[in-house]
Coordinates of C-alpha atoms and ligand atoms in Angstrom, one line a residue:
M1 CA 27.4 1.3 33.1
I2 CA 26.3 -2.3 34.5
L3 CA 23.8 -2.2 37.3
V4 CA 24.3 -5.1 39.9
T5 CA 21.3 -6.0 42.1
G6 CA 22.0 -8.2 45.1
A7 CA 25.4 -6.4 45.2
T8 CA 25.9 -6.8 49.1
G9 CA 24.8 -10.7 48.8
N10 CA 26.3 -14.0 47.7
V11 CA 26.2 -14.1 44.0
G12 CA 25.6 -10.5 43.3
G13 CA 28.8 -9.5 45.5
K14 CA 30.9 -11.7 43.5
V15 CA 29.5 -10.4 40.2
L16 CA 30.4 -6.8 41.3
S17 CA 34.0 -7.9 42.1
L18 CA 34.6 -9.5 38.8
L19 CA 33.2 -6.7 36.8
R20 CA 35.3 -4.1 38.6
A21 CA 38.4 -6.2 38.4
G22 CA 37.7 -6.5 34.7
G23 CA 37.8 -2.7 34.4
H24 CA 34.0 -2.2 34.0
K25 CA 32.1 0.7 35.4
V26 CA 29.4 -0.8 37.9
R27 CA 26.7 0.7 40.1
A28 CA 25.5 -1.4 43.0
L29 CA 21.9 -1.4 44.1
T30 CA 21.3 -1.8 47.7
R31 CA 18.5 -0.8 50.1
D32 CA 20.8 0.7 52.6
P33 CA 24.2 2.1 51.4
G34 CA 25.4 3.0 54.8
R35 CA 25.0 -0.7 55.9
A36 CA 26.5 -2.0 52.6
A37 CA 29.7 -0.1 53.3
L38 CA 30.9 -0.6 49.6
P39 CA 33.7 1.7 48.7
A40 CA 32.5 4.2 46.1
G41 CA 35.0 5.2 43.6
P42 CA 35.6 6.1 40.0
D43 CA 34.6 2.7 38.8
L44 CA 31.9 2.0 41.4
E45 CA 28.6 4.1 42.2
V46 CA 26.3 2.7 45.0
V47 CA 22.5 3.5 44.6
A48 CA 19.9 3.4 47.2
A49 CA 16.9 1.4 45.8
D50 CA 14.5 -1.4 46.8
L51 CA 13.0 -3.8 44.1
G52 CA 9.8 -3.9 46.2
R53 CA 9.3 -0.1 45.6
P54 CA 9.2 0.6 42.0
R55 CA 9.4 4.3 42.4
T56 CA 13.0 3.8 43.7
L57 CA 14.3 2.1 40.4
P58 CA 14.2 4.7 37.5
P59 CA 17.1 6.7 39.2
A60 CA 19.0 3.6 39.7
L61 CA 18.8 2.6 36.3
D62 CA 19.5 6.2 34.7
G63 CA 22.4 5.7 32.2
V64 CA 22.6 1.8 32.7
Q65 CA 23.2 -0.4 29.6
K66 CA 23.1 -3.7 31.4
V67 CA 21.7 -5.3 34.4
F68 CA 22.6 -8.4 36.6
L69 CA 19.0 -9.0 38.2
M70 CA 18.5 -11.2 41.4
S71 CA 15.8 -11.2 43.9
L72 CA 14.6 -13.4 46.8
G73 CA 12.0 -16.1 47.6
A74 CA 8.3 -15.2 47.4
N75 CA 9.2 -11.8 46.1
K76 CA 10.9 -13.0 43.2
A77 CA 8.0 -12.6 40.6
T78 CA 7.0 -9.2 41.7
H79 CA 10.5 -7.8 42.3
D80 CA 11.9 -9.0 38.9
A81 CA 8.9 -7.5 37.2
H82 CA 9.3 -4.2 38.7
L83 CA 12.9 -4.2 37.8
V84 CA 12.3 -5.3 34.2
A85 CA 9.5 -2.8 33.6
A86 CA 11.7 0.1 34.8
A87 CA 14.6 -1.3 32.8
R88 CA 12.5 -1.3 29.6
E89 CA 11.5 2.3 30.1
A90 CA 15.2 3.2 30.8
G91 CA 16.2 1.6 27.5
V92 CA 18.4 -1.0 29.0
E93 CA 20.0 -3.2 26.4
H94 CA 20.6 -6.4 28.2
I95 CA 19.5 -8.1 31.5
V96 CA 21.3 -11.3 33.0
Q97 CA 18.8 -12.8 35.2
L98 CA 19.4 -15.3 38.1
S99 CA 16.7 -18.0 38.1
T100 CA 16.7 -21.6 39.2
L101 CA 17.1 -25.0 37.7
G102 CA 13.9 -26.9 36.7
V103 CA 11.7 -23.7 35.8
E104 CA 10.5 -25.3 32.6
M105 CA 8.9 -28.0 34.7
A106 CA 7.5 -25.8 37.4
E107 CA 3.9 -25.3 36.1
D108 CA 2.2 -25.9 39.1
P109 CA 2.6 -23.4 41.9
K110 CA 1.3 -25.9 44.5
T111 CA 3.8 -28.8 44.0
N112 CA 6.9 -26.5 43.1
P113 CA 6.2 -22.8 44.4
L114 CA 9.8 -21.8 44.2
G115 CA 10.2 -22.8 40.6
H116 CA 7.0 -21.3 39.9
W117 CA 8.1 -17.8 41.2
H118 CA 11.2 -18.0 39.2
R119 CA 9.0 -19.1 36.0
I120 CA 7.0 -16.1 36.3
A121 CA 10.0 -13.9 36.6
E122 CA 11.4 -15.3 33.5
Q123 CA 8.3 -14.9 31.6
A124 CA 8.2 -11.2 32.6
L125 CA 11.8 -10.8 31.2
W126 CA 11.1 -12.5 28.0
D127 CA 7.6 -10.6 27.4
S128 CA 9.4 -7.2 27.9
G129 CA 11.4 -7.2 24.8
V130 CA 14.5 -6.4 26.6
P131 CA 17.3 -8.6 25.3
W132 CA 18.1 -11.4 28.1
T133 CA 20.2 -14.1 29.3
V134 CA 18.8 -16.4 31.9
L135 CA 21.2 -18.4 34.5
R136 CA 19.4 -21.5 36.0
P137 CA 21.7 -22.8 38.8
N138 CA 21.3 -25.9 40.9
G139 CA 21.6 -25.7 44.7
F140 CA 24.5 -23.5 45.7
M141 CA 27.5 -25.1 47.5
N142 CA 27.6 -22.4 50.2
M143 CA 24.2 -23.8 51.5
N144 CA 26.5 -26.3 53.4
L145 CA 27.8 -23.4 55.6
G146 CA 24.4 -24.1 57.6
W147 CA 26.3 -27.2 58.7
A148 CA 29.4 -25.3 60.1
A149 CA 28.3 -24.6 63.8
S150 CA 27.3 -28.2 64.4
I151 CA 30.3 -29.7 62.8
K152 CA 32.5 -27.6 64.7
A153 CA 30.8 -28.2 68.1
E154 CA 29.7 -32.0 67.6
G155 CA 30.9 -33.4 64.3
V156 CA 27.5 -33.6 63.1
A157 CA 25.5 -32.0 60.1
R158 CA 21.7 -32.0 60.1
G159 CA 19.5 -31.7 57.2
P160 CA 16.4 -33.1 55.5
L161 CA 18.1 -34.7 52.3
A162 CA 20.6 -37.3 53.3
D163 CA 20.6 -39.6 50.2
V164 CA 19.5 -37.3 47.2
P165 CA 22.1 -36.8 44.7
E166 CA 22.5 -33.3 43.7
A167 CA 25.0 -31.6 41.4
I168 CA 25.4 -28.5 43.6
V169 CA 27.2 -25.5 42.0
D170 CA 29.9 -23.1 43.4
P171 CA 28.5 -19.7 43.5
R172 CA 31.7 -18.4 42.2
D173 CA 31.1 -20.3 38.9
I174 CA 27.6 -18.7 38.7
A175 CA 29.0 -15.3 39.1
E176 CA 31.9 -15.8 36.5
T177 CA 29.1 -17.0 34.1
A178 CA 27.0 -13.9 34.8
A179 CA 30.1 -11.6 34.3
R180 CA 30.8 -13.2 31.0
A181 CA 27.2 -12.7 29.8
L182 CA 27.4 -9.2 30.7
T183 CA 30.5 -8.2 29.2
E184 CA 30.8 -10.8 26.2
E185 CA 29.1 -11.1 22.8
G186 CA 27.0 -14.0 22.1
H187 CA 25.0 -14.7 25.3
E188 CA 21.7 -12.9 24.4
G189 CA 18.8 -15.4 24.2
K190 CA 20.4 -18.1 26.0
V191 CA 19.5 -20.1 28.8
Y192 CA 22.2 -21.6 30.9
E193 CA 21.9 -24.3 33.3
L194 CA 24.6 -24.3 35.9
T195 CA 25.7 -27.3 37.9
G196 CA 28.7 -28.5 39.4
P197 CA 30.8 -31.6 37.9
E198 CA 29.3 -34.4 40.0
A199 CA 26.1 -35.3 41.8
L200 CA 26.7 -35.8 45.6
T201 CA 24.2 -36.8 48.4
G202 CA 24.4 -34.9 51.5
R203 CA 26.3 -37.7 53.2
Q204 CA 28.8 -37.6 50.3
Q205 CA 29.4 -34.0 50.8
L206 CA 29.9 -34.4 54.5
A207 CA 32.5 -37.3 53.6
V208 CA 34.4 -34.7 51.7
L209 CA 34.4 -32.2 54.5
G210 CA 35.4 -34.9 57.0
S211 CA 38.2 -36.2 54.8
L212 CA 39.5 -32.6 54.4
L213 CA 39.2 -32.0 58.1
G214 CA 40.7 -35.2 59.2
R215 CA 37.6 -35.8 61.4
E216 CA 34.9 -38.4 61.6
L217 CA 31.4 -36.7 60.9
R218 CA 28.0 -38.0 61.2
F219 CA 24.8 -37.1 59.2
E220 CA 21.6 -36.8 61.3
T221 CA 18.3 -36.5 59.1
V222 CA 16.1 -33.8 60.2
P223 CA 12.2 -34.3 60.0
L224 CA 10.8 -31.7 57.5
A225 CA 8.6 -30.3 60.5
A226 CA 11.8 -29.6 62.6
H227 CA 13.7 -28.2 59.3
R228 CA 10.5 -25.8 58.6
E229 CA 10.7 -24.5 62.1
M230 CA 14.3 -23.6 61.7
L231 CA 13.7 -22.0 58.3
L232 CA 11.0 -19.8 59.7
R233 CA 13.6 -18.2 62.0
H234 CA 15.3 -16.8 59.0
F235 CA 12.7 -16.4 56.2
S236 CA 9.1 -15.6 55.5
E237 CA 6.3 -18.2 55.9
E238 CA 5.5 -18.1 52.2
T239 CA 8.8 -18.7 51.3
V240 CA 9.3 -21.6 53.7
N241 CA 6.3 -23.1 52.7
G242 CA 7.7 -23.1 49.1
V243 CA 11.0 -24.5 50.2
I244 CA 9.3 -27.5 52.2
T245 CA 6.9 -28.4 49.4
T246 CA 10.1 -28.6 47.0
L247 CA 11.9 -30.8 49.5
E248 CA 8.7 -33.0 50.0
E249 CA 8.8 -33.7 46.2
A250 CA 12.4 -34.4 46.2
I251 CA 12.2 -36.9 49.1
E252 CA 9.1 -38.6 47.7
H253 CA 10.3 -38.8 44.0
G254 CA 13.9 -38.4 44.1
S255 CA 15.4 -35.8 42.0
E256 CA 16.6 -36.7 38.5
L257 CA 16.8 -33.0 37.8
H258 CA 18.9 -32.0 40.5
G259 CA 21.2 -34.8 39.9
R260 CA 21.8 -34.1 36.2
L261 CA 25.1 -32.7 35.1
S262 CA 24.9 -29.7 32.5
P263 CA 27.7 -28.7 30.3
D264 CA 26.9 -25.0 30.4
V265 CA 29.6 -23.9 33.0
H266 CA 32.2 -25.5 30.8
R267 CA 30.8 -24.2 27.6
V268 CA 30.7 -20.5 29.0
L269 CA 33.9 -20.6 31.0
G270 CA 36.0 -22.7 28.9
R271 CA 36.9 -25.0 32.1
A272 CA 35.2 -27.6 34.1
P273 CA 33.0 -26.2 36.9
R274 CA 34.5 -26.1 40.4
S275 CA 34.0 -29.2 42.4
F276 CA 32.6 -29.7 45.9
T277 CA 36.1 -30.5 47.1
D278 CA 37.4 -27.2 45.6
W279 CA 34.9 -25.2 47.2
A280 CA 35.1 -27.0 50.6
R281 CA 39.0 -26.7 50.6
D282 CA 38.5 -22.8 50.1
H283 CA 36.0 -22.6 53.1
L284 CA 37.5 -25.1 55.4
H285 CA 38.2 -22.5 58.1
F286 CA 34.3 -22.1 58.6
Y287 CA 34.2 -25.9 59.7
R288 CA 37.4 -26.1 61.9
A289 CA 36.8 -26.5 65.5
Ligands
NAP1 N1 20.6 -21.0 47.4 C1 20.3 -22.0 46.4 O1 20.8 -23.1 46.7 C2 19.7 -21.5 45.3 C3 19.6 -22.4 44.1 C4 19.0 -22.0 42.9 C5 18.6 -20.6 42.8 N2 18.8 -19.9 43.8 C6 18.4 -18.4 43.6 O2 19.3 -17.5 43.8 C7 18.9 -16.4 44.5 C8 19.9 -16.1 45.7 O3 21.0 -15.6 45.4 P1 22.0 -15.3 46.5 O4 22.6 -16.6 47.5 O5 23.2 -14.4 46.0 O6 21.2 -14.2 47.6 P2 21.6 -13.6 48.9 O7 23.0 -13.3 49.1 O8 20.8 -14.1 50.1 O9 21.0 -12.0 48.5 C9 21.0 -11.1 49.3 C10 20.9 -9.9 48.4 O10 19.5 -9.6 48.3 C11 19.3 -8.0 48.2 N3 17.8 -7.8 48.6 C12 17.1 -8.4 49.6 N4 15.8 -7.8 49.3 C13 15.9 -6.7 48.4 C14 14.9 -5.6 48.0 N5 13.7 -5.7 48.6 N6 15.4 -4.8 47.1 C15 16.7 -4.9 46.7 N7 17.7 -5.8 47.0 C16 17.2 -6.8 47.9 C17 20.2 -7.7 49.3 O11 20.6 -6.3 49.2 P3 20.5 -5.3 50.5 O12 20.4 -6.0 51.9 O13 21.9 -4.5 50.4 O14 19.5 -4.2 50.2 C18 21.5 -8.6 49.3 O15 22.4 -8.0 48.4 C19 17.4 -16.5 44.9 O16 16.7 -16.0 43.6 C20 17.3 -18.1 44.8 O17 16.0 -18.5 44.4 C21 19.4 -20.0 45.0

């Protein structure tokens, strides 16, 4: 039995589908099975649990051999630690953890809080003695869906990073890598850095969308203060402060790290990572007026 956290979300949802398609028995963890509306069946159990409430975790881990582990934002360190501790007690044999690129450099919580939360979460897993695989992805291509409404309405994308090249990655490649790590031999003790095949700036990503849509699109750079206000409508203040600090660093110093190309998707999947053009073509309906 494989437990999938984040099973109603972006990467976890894709991991769940891939494992089911591969004939594996899976258990989906969600805080609210009613809202999740995942169709339970012979290959799928749905369990109510909350990574922030450790007492809910032992029943979710009963009979589980492997875990896909993700958690969010400022909760990352504590929520992962809760799951890892419960998994060790339950005798889990392998945890595949979703982390983030650049953890090894995130020593200072003041300059890189996002990376630092992930660093503490990785350390908790390593210290647990449970066999592990760590996935460190670059920014996700689907973050661009935040542009969909303004592209549709005005032909404009707004964001804080117009000119920083980033080798963003397709979340489908992250999920495929996770599914391989959970079901094949040879991935224990490995850290995989997951990037796309090319580094593109925000303006270049927008040009790809414009060319596929056959529309002239314009990039408007948003000051960080305004971007912060927008993020606060969706995320906790602690998480938003972490994101803004990381963006300030990228704007000031550029981001060699996020522009770097990694061979790891190709190594694990035996094919090139999906490009932003591939991703955009498959999601173009979100951007059409
Ligand atoms: N976005 C990026 O560019 C980027 C880049 C690098 C790394 N990352 C990392 O990737 C992760 C985000 O992945 P994603 O896009 O797949 O996330 P997502 O779709 O936003 O995740 C939502 C999931 O989190 C679950 N969840 C939230 N709070 C929970 C709790 N207290 N207990 C149990 N489950 C909870 C939700 O489950 P229910 O609502 O069903 O309970 C839902 O399935 C983060 O750790 C982030 O740091 C992101």
